Amino acid sequence: MRSTKVLITSALLLCPSLMLAGTVSGKITYTGTPAKPKTIDMSKEPNCAKAYTTPPLTESVVTGAGNTLDNVVVYISAGAPDEKSAPSQAVTFEQHNCRYTPHVLAMQIGQELKVVNSDQTSHNIHPLAKLNREWNKSQPPGTPPLSEKFDKEEFIPVKCNVHPWMRGYFAVLKTSHYAISTGDGKFTLPNLPPGKYTLTAWHENYGTNTADVTITGNETKDVDFTFKAKAY
Amino acid sequence: MTRTFNRAMWMSLLLSLICLILVCAIPARAQETRVGKLTGHAAAGKQNYQRWCIGCHGPYGDGNGENAQWIEPKPRDFAAAVFKCRSTPTGTLPTDEDLYNSVARGFTNSNMPHWDPLTKQTRIDLVAYIKTFSDRWKTDKPGDILKIPAEPPVTIQSIAHGSELFQKLECWKCHGQQGRGDGPSASTLTDSKDNPIRPYNFAAGTDDSRFKCGNTNQDIYKIFMTGVDGTPMPSFNDVIQPNDAWDLVHYLRTLQINRHSKENEVLRAAGGKIPKTETPATPPASQPAPQPEAKPQGGRK
């Protein structure tokens, strides 16, 4: 009898928070004039150069119509409890035609990272971590994916020393609530329980912006971020 | 009742004392180093550091000493706790012995001289002090020491197979086809702090030429298997099998054209030419999975 009461009480207490889940969505834009993407000369790596009919462009600033900005990581930086465990599904970072796909890869602390070399050339994967361990591994063509994990929150530049144009980022986060703006600068953070949150938007060249948002129930809150572009 | 209370009180006092001793002992242990029968002490190392090392490595051990601006490559940043010469995997801390040997050996092609003239005790004390610049020494342990199997005999076949691996693993991209440090990527290389850095030129020097992390065949094996952290030189431990690694060592020795070595003797006896081999490299241990997964997932939501 007593256990039934406990169950009913728990259900009543838990249900509202399970049922109520808000969403934060928005758009990332910039003001000012961003630096133009530069063309990459891959002539020293014919294996990759032949994959491009027009010269590939750098991805440190990727913009879209209407001054939208891509590759911005938006995440809950305060207000949500730290995740107790990392998801079992790995995230994959691919080296393809001497580029990183995706250019910015987000993951949770302790989540498995798989690094794949799809090219017919050797790469070395060198995350320039400062808080996490800095390692540097060679990955010749045809070798199995590398498996690694990071244990501290950090935005880590990644480079291939053999191909100096290859530069990407790992965003290692404490939270599972994150998104990366793609294509049109838009992002969506679903499944947010009621609460007060701080959102942080991070861009590799333009730094961070923050915004506070309160979720009270089943609702969608619009939060836009604007970065000040640098011309160099 | 009073008796029980007293016993409990004594017990808790004793436990508190044990905890206190443990808490005090952990940082103290982190400031000590041991190599063989030598024990180094950070307090003693500090005095010698201020005399011998501070000019380049700086008062905070971050490589920003007053001489650093004139030096290429830059002095090591002990605060970052990233070390070039290790017997441990890439990304892990070196052993005390690795650091002790580095101090004694110095770093060829850099401004770091060999500190053999200092006593063994002074060197081990310096290592203890170097470890106080980063908290990583309190939270992390050195990685597992790389196991190096016995070296097989040098043969023209092992040299030839090593030569093939040099091509296959694309060592030449940085080190050049003749190992002269002039590969197509050489001019673009930077270290982890974006300072320009040159790949090793095997052809330079003669009998006394040294590698950064030692002079023996075992040292060469260790260098490319564990990588030179903080530099563009990656670790090959996951992608080369031990017998292949030895073949590569034998070939690398032949790139030191002005050095007397067993490898150069074998090559000379074979007419100075490396035959082409059909021997396939031993596949990596965790084969197979050469095909990448269809599309990268995760990270984007």
Coordinates of C-alpha atoms in Angstrom, one line a residue:
Chain A
M1 CA 0.0 0.0 0.0
R2 CA 2.8 2.3 1.0
S3 CA 4.9 1.5 -2.0
T4 CA 1.9 2.2 -4.3
K5 CA 1.6 5.7 -2.7
V6 CA 5.3 6.3 -3.2
L7 CA 4.9 5.3 -6.9
I8 CA 2.0 7.5 -7.5
T9 CA 3.7 10.5 -5.8
S10 CA 6.9 9.9 -7.8
A11 CA 4.9 9.7 -11.0
L12 CA 3.0 12.9 -10.2
L13 CA 6.3 14.7 -9.4
L14 CA 8.2 13.3 -12.4
C15 CA 5.6 13.4 -15.1
P16 CA 5.3 17.2 -15.5
S17 CA 9.1 17.5 -16.0
L18 CA 9.0 14.6 -18.4
M19 CA 6.1 15.9 -20.4
L20 CA 7.2 19.5 -20.4
A21 CA 10.1 20.1 -22.7
G22 CA 10.8 23.3 -24.5
T23 CA 12.9 24.2 -27.5
V24 CA 15.3 27.0 -28.2
S25 CA 15.8 27.8 -31.8
G26 CA 17.4 30.7 -33.6
K27 CA 19.7 32.1 -36.2
I28 CA 23.3 33.1 -36.2
T29 CA 24.2 36.2 -38.1
Y30 CA 27.1 38.6 -38.4
T31 CA 27.6 42.3 -38.8
G32 CA 30.5 43.9 -40.5
T33 CA 32.6 42.4 -43.3
P34 CA 34.1 39.0 -42.8
A35 CA 37.3 37.9 -44.4
K36 CA 36.8 36.3 -47.7
P37 CA 37.6 32.6 -47.8
K38 CA 40.9 31.8 -49.4
T39 CA 41.6 29.2 -52.0
I40 CA 43.6 26.2 -51.0
D41 CA 46.5 25.1 -53.1
M42 CA 46.5 21.3 -52.9
S43 CA 49.0 20.8 -55.8
K44 CA 51.5 19.2 -53.4
E45 CA 49.0 16.5 -52.8
P46 CA 47.8 15.3 -56.2
N47 CA 45.8 12.5 -54.6
C48 CA 43.5 15.1 -53.2
A49 CA 43.8 17.9 -55.7
K50 CA 42.3 15.7 -58.4
A51 CA 39.0 15.6 -56.4
Y52 CA 38.3 19.2 -57.0
T53 CA 37.3 20.8 -60.3
T54 CA 37.4 24.3 -58.7
P55 CA 39.9 25.1 -56.0
P56 CA 38.6 24.4 -52.5
L57 CA 38.1 27.2 -50.1
T58 CA 39.1 27.7 -46.4
E59 CA 36.3 27.1 -43.9
S60 CA 37.3 29.2 -41.0
V61 CA 34.4 31.6 -41.8
V62 CA 31.5 30.1 -43.7
T63 CA 28.6 32.5 -44.4
G64 CA 25.3 32.2 -46.1
A65 CA 22.6 34.5 -47.7
G66 CA 21.4 37.2 -45.3
N67 CA 24.6 37.4 -43.4
T68 CA 24.1 34.0 -41.7
L69 CA 27.1 32.3 -40.1
D70 CA 27.8 28.5 -40.1
N71 CA 29.9 26.3 -37.9
V72 CA 28.8 28.0 -34.7
V73 CA 28.4 25.7 -31.7
V74 CA 25.4 26.7 -29.6
Y75 CA 25.2 24.9 -26.2
I76 CA 23.8 25.1 -22.7
S77 CA 26.7 26.4 -20.7
A78 CA 24.9 26.9 -17.4
G79 CA 21.6 25.8 -15.8
A80 CA 21.6 22.2 -16.9
P81 CA 23.1 19.5 -14.7
D82 CA 26.3 17.9 -16.0
E83 CA 25.7 14.7 -17.9
K84 CA 26.3 11.6 -15.8
S85 CA 27.5 9.5 -18.7
A86 CA 28.5 9.9 -22.3
P87 CA 26.3 8.6 -25.1
S88 CA 27.3 5.2 -26.3
Q89 CA 27.2 6.2 -29.9
A90 CA 30.5 7.5 -31.3
V91 CA 31.0 10.7 -33.2
T92 CA 32.9 10.4 -36.5
F93 CA 35.5 12.8 -37.9
E94 CA 36.4 12.1 -41.4
Q95 CA 39.4 13.0 -43.5
H96 CA 38.1 13.1 -47.0
N97 CA 39.8 14.7 -50.0
C98 CA 42.2 16.3 -47.5
R99 CA 39.4 18.2 -45.7
Y100 CA 37.8 17.5 -42.4
T101 CA 34.2 16.5 -42.4
P102 CA 32.6 18.1 -40.4
H103 CA 34.8 21.1 -40.0
V104 CA 33.6 21.5 -36.4
L105 CA 32.7 18.3 -34.5
A106 CA 30.9 18.5 -31.2
M107 CA 31.0 15.7 -28.6
Q108 CA 30.4 15.1 -25.0
I109 CA 33.1 14.5 -22.4
G110 CA 34.0 10.8 -22.5
Q111 CA 32.1 10.1 -25.7
E112 CA 34.0 8.0 -28.2
L113 CA 35.5 9.9 -31.1
K114 CA 36.3 7.9 -34.3
V115 CA 38.7 9.4 -36.8
V116 CA 38.5 8.0 -40.3
N117 CA 41.0 8.4 -43.1
S118 CA 39.1 7.9 -46.4
D119 CA 42.0 9.3 -48.5
Q120 CA 44.7 7.6 -50.4
T121 CA 47.3 9.5 -48.5
S122 CA 48.6 9.6 -45.0
H123 CA 47.3 12.1 -42.5
N124 CA 48.4 12.9 -39.0
I125 CA 45.7 13.8 -36.5
H126 CA 47.0 16.4 -34.1
P127 CA 44.5 17.9 -31.7
L128 CA 46.2 20.9 -30.1
A129 CA 44.6 20.5 -26.7
K130 CA 45.6 22.6 -23.8
L131 CA 43.3 21.2 -21.0
N132 CA 43.1 17.7 -22.5
R133 CA 46.0 15.6 -23.5
E134 CA 47.7 16.7 -26.7
W135 CA 48.4 13.7 -28.9
N136 CA 49.5 13.3 -32.5
K137 CA 48.9 10.1 -34.4
S138 CA 49.7 9.0 -38.0
Q139 CA 46.9 7.4 -40.0
P140 CA 48.1 6.0 -43.3
P141 CA 45.5 5.0 -46.0
G142 CA 43.6 1.8 -45.3
T143 CA 44.2 1.8 -41.6
P144 CA 41.3 1.3 -39.2
P145 CA 39.6 4.3 -37.6
L146 CA 41.3 5.7 -34.6
S147 CA 39.3 5.8 -31.3
E148 CA 39.9 8.4 -28.7
K149 CA 38.1 10.3 -25.9
F150 CA 38.5 13.6 -24.2
D151 CA 37.9 14.2 -20.5
K152 CA 37.7 18.0 -20.1
E153 CA 35.5 20.6 -21.7
E154 CA 37.5 22.4 -24.4
F155 CA 37.4 23.8 -27.9
I156 CA 40.4 22.0 -29.5
P157 CA 41.9 23.1 -32.8
V158 CA 42.8 20.0 -34.9
K159 CA 45.4 20.0 -37.6
C160 CA 47.2 17.7 -40.0
N161 CA 50.9 18.8 -40.1
V162 CA 51.5 17.1 -43.5
H163 CA 48.7 19.1 -45.1
P164 CA 48.8 22.5 -43.5
W165 CA 45.5 23.7 -44.9
M166 CA 43.7 21.0 -42.9
R167 CA 42.3 22.6 -39.8
G168 CA 39.2 21.8 -37.9
Y169 CA 37.8 21.9 -34.3
F170 CA 36.6 19.5 -31.7
A171 CA 34.1 21.0 -29.3
V172 CA 34.2 18.9 -26.2
L173 CA 31.2 19.7 -24.0
K174 CA 29.7 18.8 -20.6
T175 CA 26.2 19.0 -21.9
S176 CA 24.2 16.9 -24.4
H177 CA 22.2 20.0 -25.4
Y178 CA 24.2 21.4 -28.3
A179 CA 23.8 22.2 -31.9
I180 CA 25.9 23.5 -34.8
S181 CA 24.6 26.0 -37.3
T182 CA 24.7 24.7 -40.8
G183 CA 23.8 25.9 -44.2
D184 CA 21.5 28.7 -43.2
G185 CA 22.9 29.8 -39.8
K186 CA 20.0 28.1 -38.0
F187 CA 20.1 26.0 -34.9
T188 CA 17.6 24.1 -32.7
L189 CA 18.1 22.8 -29.1
P190 CA 15.1 20.5 -28.4
N191 CA 14.0 18.6 -25.3
L192 CA 14.9 21.2 -22.7
P193 CA 13.2 20.7 -19.3
P194 CA 11.8 23.8 -17.6
G195 CA 14.5 25.9 -16.1
K196 CA 16.8 28.9 -16.5
Y197 CA 19.6 28.4 -18.9
T198 CA 22.6 30.3 -20.3
L199 CA 23.3 29.6 -23.9
T200 CA 26.7 30.1 -25.4
A201 CA 27.5 30.4 -29.1
W202 CA 31.1 29.8 -30.1
H203 CA 32.8 30.6 -33.4
E204 CA 36.4 29.7 -34.1
N205 CA 37.4 33.1 -35.2
Y206 CA 34.8 35.4 -33.6
G207 CA 34.8 34.1 -30.1
T208 CA 31.7 33.6 -27.9
N209 CA 28.3 35.2 -27.3
T210 CA 25.9 34.3 -24.5
A211 CA 22.2 34.7 -23.9
D212 CA 19.9 33.7 -21.0
V213 CA 16.7 31.9 -21.6
T214 CA 13.9 30.5 -19.4
I215 CA 11.9 27.5 -20.3
T216 CA 8.6 27.2 -18.5
G217 CA 6.8 24.4 -20.4
N218 CA 6.1 23.2 -23.9
E219 CA 7.2 26.2 -25.8
T220 CA 9.7 27.3 -28.4
K221 CA 11.9 30.3 -27.5
D222 CA 13.7 32.2 -30.2
V223 CA 17.2 33.2 -29.4
D224 CA 19.4 34.8 -32.1
F225 CA 23.1 35.5 -31.9
T226 CA 25.0 38.2 -33.8
F227 CA 28.8 38.1 -34.1
K228 CA 30.9 41.0 -35.1
A229 CA 32.9 39.9 -38.1
K230 CA 36.6 40.6 -38.5
A231 CA 37.9 41.5 -41.9
Y232 CA 41.2 39.7 -41.4
Chain B
M1 CA 29.7 4.6 27.9
T2 CA 32.6 6.9 28.6
R3 CA 35.1 4.2 27.7
T4 CA 33.3 3.6 24.4
F5 CA 33.2 7.3 23.6
N6 CA 36.9 7.6 24.3
R7 CA 37.7 4.7 22.1
A8 CA 35.6 6.2 19.3
M9 CA 37.3 9.5 19.8
W10 CA 40.7 7.9 19.6
M11 CA 39.8 6.0 16.5
S12 CA 38.5 9.1 14.8
L13 CA 41.6 11.0 15.8
L14 CA 43.8 8.2 14.4
L15 CA 41.8 8.2 11.1
S16 CA 42.1 12.0 10.8
L17 CA 45.9 11.7 11.3
I18 CA 46.1 9.0 8.6
C19 CA 44.1 11.1 6.2
L20 CA 46.3 14.1 7.0
I21 CA 49.4 12.2 6.3
L22 CA 48.0 10.8 3.1
V23 CA 46.9 14.3 1.9
C24 CA 50.3 15.7 2.7
A25 CA 52.2 12.8 1.2
I26 CA 50.5 12.9 -2.3
P27 CA 51.8 16.4 -3.4
A28 CA 55.2 15.6 -1.7
R29 CA 55.5 12.4 -3.8
A30 CA 54.6 14.3 -6.9
Q31 CA 57.7 16.5 -6.3
E32 CA 60.0 13.6 -6.0
T33 CA 61.5 11.6 -8.8
R34 CA 63.2 8.2 -8.9
V35 CA 65.5 6.7 -11.4
G36 CA 67.2 3.5 -10.2
K37 CA 68.7 4.2 -6.8
L38 CA 68.5 8.0 -7.3
T39 CA 65.8 10.1 -5.6
G40 CA 65.4 13.7 -6.7
H41 CA 63.9 16.5 -4.6
A42 CA 62.2 19.5 -6.0
A43 CA 63.5 21.8 -3.3
A44 CA 67.1 21.0 -4.2
G45 CA 66.2 21.1 -7.9
K46 CA 64.9 24.7 -7.6
Q47 CA 68.3 26.1 -6.7
N48 CA 69.9 24.4 -9.6
Y49 CA 67.1 25.4 -12.0
Q50 CA 67.6 29.0 -11.1
R51 CA 71.2 28.7 -11.8
W52 CA 71.2 26.6 -15.0
C53 CA 67.8 26.6 -16.6
I54 CA 65.9 29.7 -15.8
G55 CA 67.5 31.8 -18.6
C56 CA 65.7 29.8 -21.3
H57 CA 62.9 28.0 -19.6
G58 CA 61.9 31.0 -17.4
P59 CA 60.9 31.4 -13.8
Y60 CA 57.5 29.8 -14.4
G61 CA 58.9 27.0 -16.5
D62 CA 56.8 28.1 -19.4
G63 CA 59.7 28.4 -21.8
N64 CA 59.6 32.2 -21.7
G65 CA 63.0 32.9 -20.1
E66 CA 64.9 36.0 -21.2
N67 CA 66.9 34.1 -23.8
A68 CA 63.8 32.5 -25.3
Q69 CA 63.2 35.3 -27.9
W70 CA 66.6 34.5 -29.5
I71 CA 66.1 30.7 -29.6
E72 CA 64.7 28.4 -32.3
P73 CA 63.3 25.9 -31.6
K74 CA 61.7 27.5 -28.5
P75 CA 62.6 26.2 -25.0
R76 CA 60.2 23.5 -23.6
D77 CA 57.2 24.8 -21.8
F78 CA 57.1 22.6 -18.6
A79 CA 53.8 24.2 -17.6
A80 CA 52.1 22.6 -20.7
A81 CA 53.6 19.2 -19.6
V82 CA 54.0 18.1 -23.3
F83 CA 57.3 16.4 -23.7
K84 CA 59.2 15.3 -26.9
C85 CA 61.2 12.4 -25.7
R86 CA 59.2 9.7 -24.1
S87 CA 59.1 5.9 -23.9
T88 CA 55.3 6.3 -23.3
P89 CA 52.5 6.7 -25.8
T90 CA 51.7 10.0 -27.4
G91 CA 49.7 12.3 -25.2
T92 CA 50.9 10.8 -21.9
L93 CA 53.5 12.0 -19.4
P94 CA 57.0 10.6 -19.8
T95 CA 58.7 8.6 -17.1
D96 CA 61.2 10.1 -14.7
E97 CA 63.9 8.3 -16.5
D98 CA 62.8 9.8 -19.9
L99 CA 63.2 13.3 -18.4
Y100 CA 66.4 12.4 -16.6
N101 CA 67.9 11.1 -19.9
S102 CA 66.7 14.2 -21.8
V103 CA 68.6 16.5 -19.4
A104 CA 71.8 14.5 -19.7
R105 CA 71.5 14.1 -23.4
G106 CA 70.4 17.6 -24.4
F107 CA 68.6 18.2 -27.7
T108 CA 70.6 18.1 -30.9
N109 CA 69.8 20.9 -33.3
S110 CA 68.6 23.1 -30.5
N111 CA 70.0 25.3 -27.9
M112 CA 69.6 22.7 -25.1
P113 CA 73.1 21.4 -24.3
H114 CA 73.8 18.1 -22.8
W115 CA 74.1 18.5 -19.0
D116 CA 76.4 15.5 -18.4
P117 CA 78.8 17.8 -16.4
L118 CA 76.2 18.1 -13.7
T119 CA 76.1 15.3 -11.1
K120 CA 73.5 12.6 -11.3
Q121 CA 71.9 13.9 -8.1
T122 CA 71.7 17.4 -9.5
R123 CA 70.0 16.2 -12.7
I124 CA 67.5 14.1 -10.8
D125 CA 66.7 17.0 -8.5
L126 CA 66.1 19.2 -11.6
V127 CA 63.7 16.7 -13.0
A128 CA 61.8 16.7 -9.7
Y129 CA 61.6 20.5 -9.9
I130 CA 60.5 20.5 -13.6
K131 CA 57.5 18.4 -12.5
T132 CA 56.2 21.1 -10.2
F133 CA 55.3 23.5 -13.1
S134 CA 52.2 21.5 -14.1
D135 CA 49.4 20.0 -12.0
R136 CA 49.2 17.2 -14.5
W137 CA 51.9 15.5 -12.5
K138 CA 49.5 15.3 -9.6
T139 CA 46.5 14.0 -11.6
D140 CA 48.0 11.8 -14.3
K141 CA 50.5 9.0 -14.3
P142 CA 53.1 8.4 -17.0
G143 CA 51.9 6.2 -19.8
D144 CA 52.8 2.5 -20.1
I145 CA 56.4 2.1 -21.3
L146 CA 56.6 1.0 -25.0
K147 CA 57.7 -2.6 -25.3
I148 CA 60.6 -3.0 -27.7
P149 CA 61.3 -6.5 -28.9
A150 CA 64.9 -7.7 -29.5
E151 CA 66.4 -6.2 -32.7
P152 CA 66.5 -8.7 -35.5
P153 CA 69.7 -8.9 -37.6
V154 CA 70.4 -6.2 -40.2
T155 CA 70.0 -7.6 -43.7
I156 CA 69.6 -6.1 -47.1
Q157 CA 66.0 -7.4 -47.0
S158 CA 65.2 -5.6 -43.8
I159 CA 66.7 -2.4 -45.2
A160 CA 64.7 -2.9 -48.4
H161 CA 61.5 -3.4 -46.6
G162 CA 62.2 -0.4 -44.4
S163 CA 62.7 1.6 -47.5
E164 CA 59.3 0.5 -48.8
L165 CA 57.7 1.5 -45.5
F166 CA 59.4 4.9 -45.7
Q167 CA 57.5 5.4 -48.9
K168 CA 54.2 3.8 -47.8
L169 CA 54.0 5.7 -44.5
E170 CA 54.9 8.9 -46.4
C171 CA 57.8 9.8 -44.1
W172 CA 59.3 11.5 -47.1
K173 CA 56.6 14.1 -47.2
C174 CA 58.4 15.9 -44.4
H175 CA 61.9 14.2 -44.3
G176 CA 62.4 14.1 -48.0
Q177 CA 63.2 11.2 -50.3
Q178 CA 66.9 11.2 -49.2
G179 CA 66.0 12.0 -45.6
R180 CA 67.5 15.4 -45.8
G181 CA 64.6 17.2 -44.1
D182 CA 63.4 18.7 -47.4
G183 CA 60.2 17.0 -48.2
P184 CA 57.3 18.9 -49.9
S185 CA 55.6 19.6 -46.5
A186 CA 58.9 20.6 -44.7
S187 CA 58.7 24.3 -45.3
T188 CA 55.2 24.5 -43.8
L189 CA 55.7 22.7 -40.6
T190 CA 55.0 24.4 -37.3
D191 CA 55.1 23.1 -33.7
S192 CA 52.1 23.2 -31.3
K193 CA 52.7 26.8 -30.6
D194 CA 52.8 27.7 -34.3
N195 CA 56.5 28.3 -34.3
P196 CA 58.3 27.1 -37.5
I197 CA 60.1 23.8 -37.0
R198 CA 62.3 21.7 -39.3
P199 CA 62.1 17.9 -39.9
Y200 CA 65.1 15.9 -39.0
N201 CA 67.9 15.8 -41.6
F202 CA 69.2 12.3 -41.5
A203 CA 72.0 13.0 -43.9
A204 CA 73.6 15.8 -41.8
G205 CA 76.4 15.0 -39.4
T206 CA 78.8 12.1 -39.1
D207 CA 79.6 9.5 -36.4
D208 CA 78.7 11.8 -33.5
S209 CA 75.4 12.9 -35.0
R210 CA 72.5 12.3 -32.6
F211 CA 68.8 12.1 -32.9
K212 CA 66.7 14.3 -30.6
C213 CA 65.8 11.5 -28.3
G214 CA 68.9 9.3 -28.3
N215 CA 71.5 7.7 -30.4
T216 CA 70.8 4.0 -30.4
N217 CA 68.7 1.9 -32.7
Q218 CA 66.3 1.4 -29.9
D219 CA 66.0 5.2 -29.5
I220 CA 65.1 5.5 -33.2
Y221 CA 62.5 2.8 -32.8
K222 CA 61.0 4.7 -29.8
I223 CA 61.0 8.1 -31.5
F224 CA 58.7 7.1 -34.4
M225 CA 56.6 4.7 -32.4
T226 CA 55.8 7.2 -29.6
G227 CA 56.1 10.4 -31.7
V228 CA 57.7 13.6 -30.7
D229 CA 54.9 15.4 -28.8
G230 CA 54.5 19.1 -29.3
T231 CA 55.9 18.8 -32.8
P232 CA 54.5 17.6 -36.2
M233 CA 56.1 14.2 -35.8
P234 CA 53.2 11.8 -35.0
S235 CA 53.2 8.5 -33.3
F236 CA 53.2 5.4 -35.5
N237 CA 52.6 2.9 -32.7
D238 CA 49.1 2.1 -33.9
V239 CA 50.0 1.5 -37.5
I240 CA 53.4 -0.3 -37.5
Q241 CA 54.0 -3.8 -36.3
P242 CA 57.3 -4.3 -34.3
N243 CA 59.1 -6.3 -37.0
D244 CA 58.2 -3.7 -39.6
A245 CA 59.4 -1.0 -37.2
W246 CA 62.8 -2.6 -36.9
D247 CA 63.1 -2.7 -40.7
L248 CA 62.3 1.0 -40.8
V249 CA 65.0 1.6 -38.2
H250 CA 67.5 -0.3 -40.4
Y251 CA 66.6 1.8 -43.4
L252 CA 66.7 5.1 -41.5
R253 CA 70.3 4.3 -40.5
T254 CA 71.3 4.1 -44.2
L255 CA 70.0 7.7 -44.7
Q256 CA 72.8 8.8 -42.4
I257 CA 75.2 8.5 -45.3
N258 CA 78.3 9.8 -43.5
R259 CA 77.9 7.7 -40.4
H260 CA 79.6 4.4 -39.9
S261 CA 77.0 1.8 -39.1
K262 CA 76.2 -1.9 -39.5
E263 CA 73.3 -0.9 -41.8
N264 CA 75.6 1.1 -44.1
E265 CA 78.1 -1.8 -44.2
V266 CA 75.3 -4.2 -45.2
L267 CA 74.2 -1.8 -47.9
R268 CA 77.7 -1.3 -49.2
A269 CA 78.2 -5.1 -49.3
A270 CA 75.1 -5.3 -51.5
G271 CA 76.6 -2.9 -54.0
G272 CA 75.1 0.2 -52.5
K273 CA 71.7 -0.4 -54.0
I274 CA 68.5 -1.2 -52.2
P275 CA 66.6 -3.9 -54.0
K276 CA 62.9 -3.6 -54.6
T277 CA 60.9 -6.0 -52.4
E278 CA 57.6 -7.7 -52.8
T279 CA 57.2 -8.2 -49.1
P280 CA 53.9 -6.9 -47.9
A281 CA 53.9 -4.9 -44.7
T282 CA 52.4 -6.8 -41.8
P283 CA 48.8 -5.5 -41.5
P284 CA 48.0 -3.5 -38.4
A285 CA 46.8 -5.5 -35.4
S286 CA 43.2 -4.2 -35.5
Q287 CA 42.5 -5.0 -39.1
P288 CA 40.2 -5.2 -41.0
A289 CA 38.4 -1.9 -41.4
P290 CA 40.0 -0.1 -44.3
Q291 CA 36.6 1.1 -45.6
P292 CA 35.3 4.2 -43.7
E293 CA 31.8 4.2 -42.6
A294 CA 29.4 5.7 -45.2
K295 CA 28.9 9.1 -43.7
P296 CA 30.2 10.8 -40.6
Q297 CA 27.5 11.1 -38.0
G298 CA 27.1 12.8 -34.7
G299 CA 28.2 16.1 -33.7
R300 CA 25.6 17.8 -35.7
K301 CA 22.0 17.8 -34.6

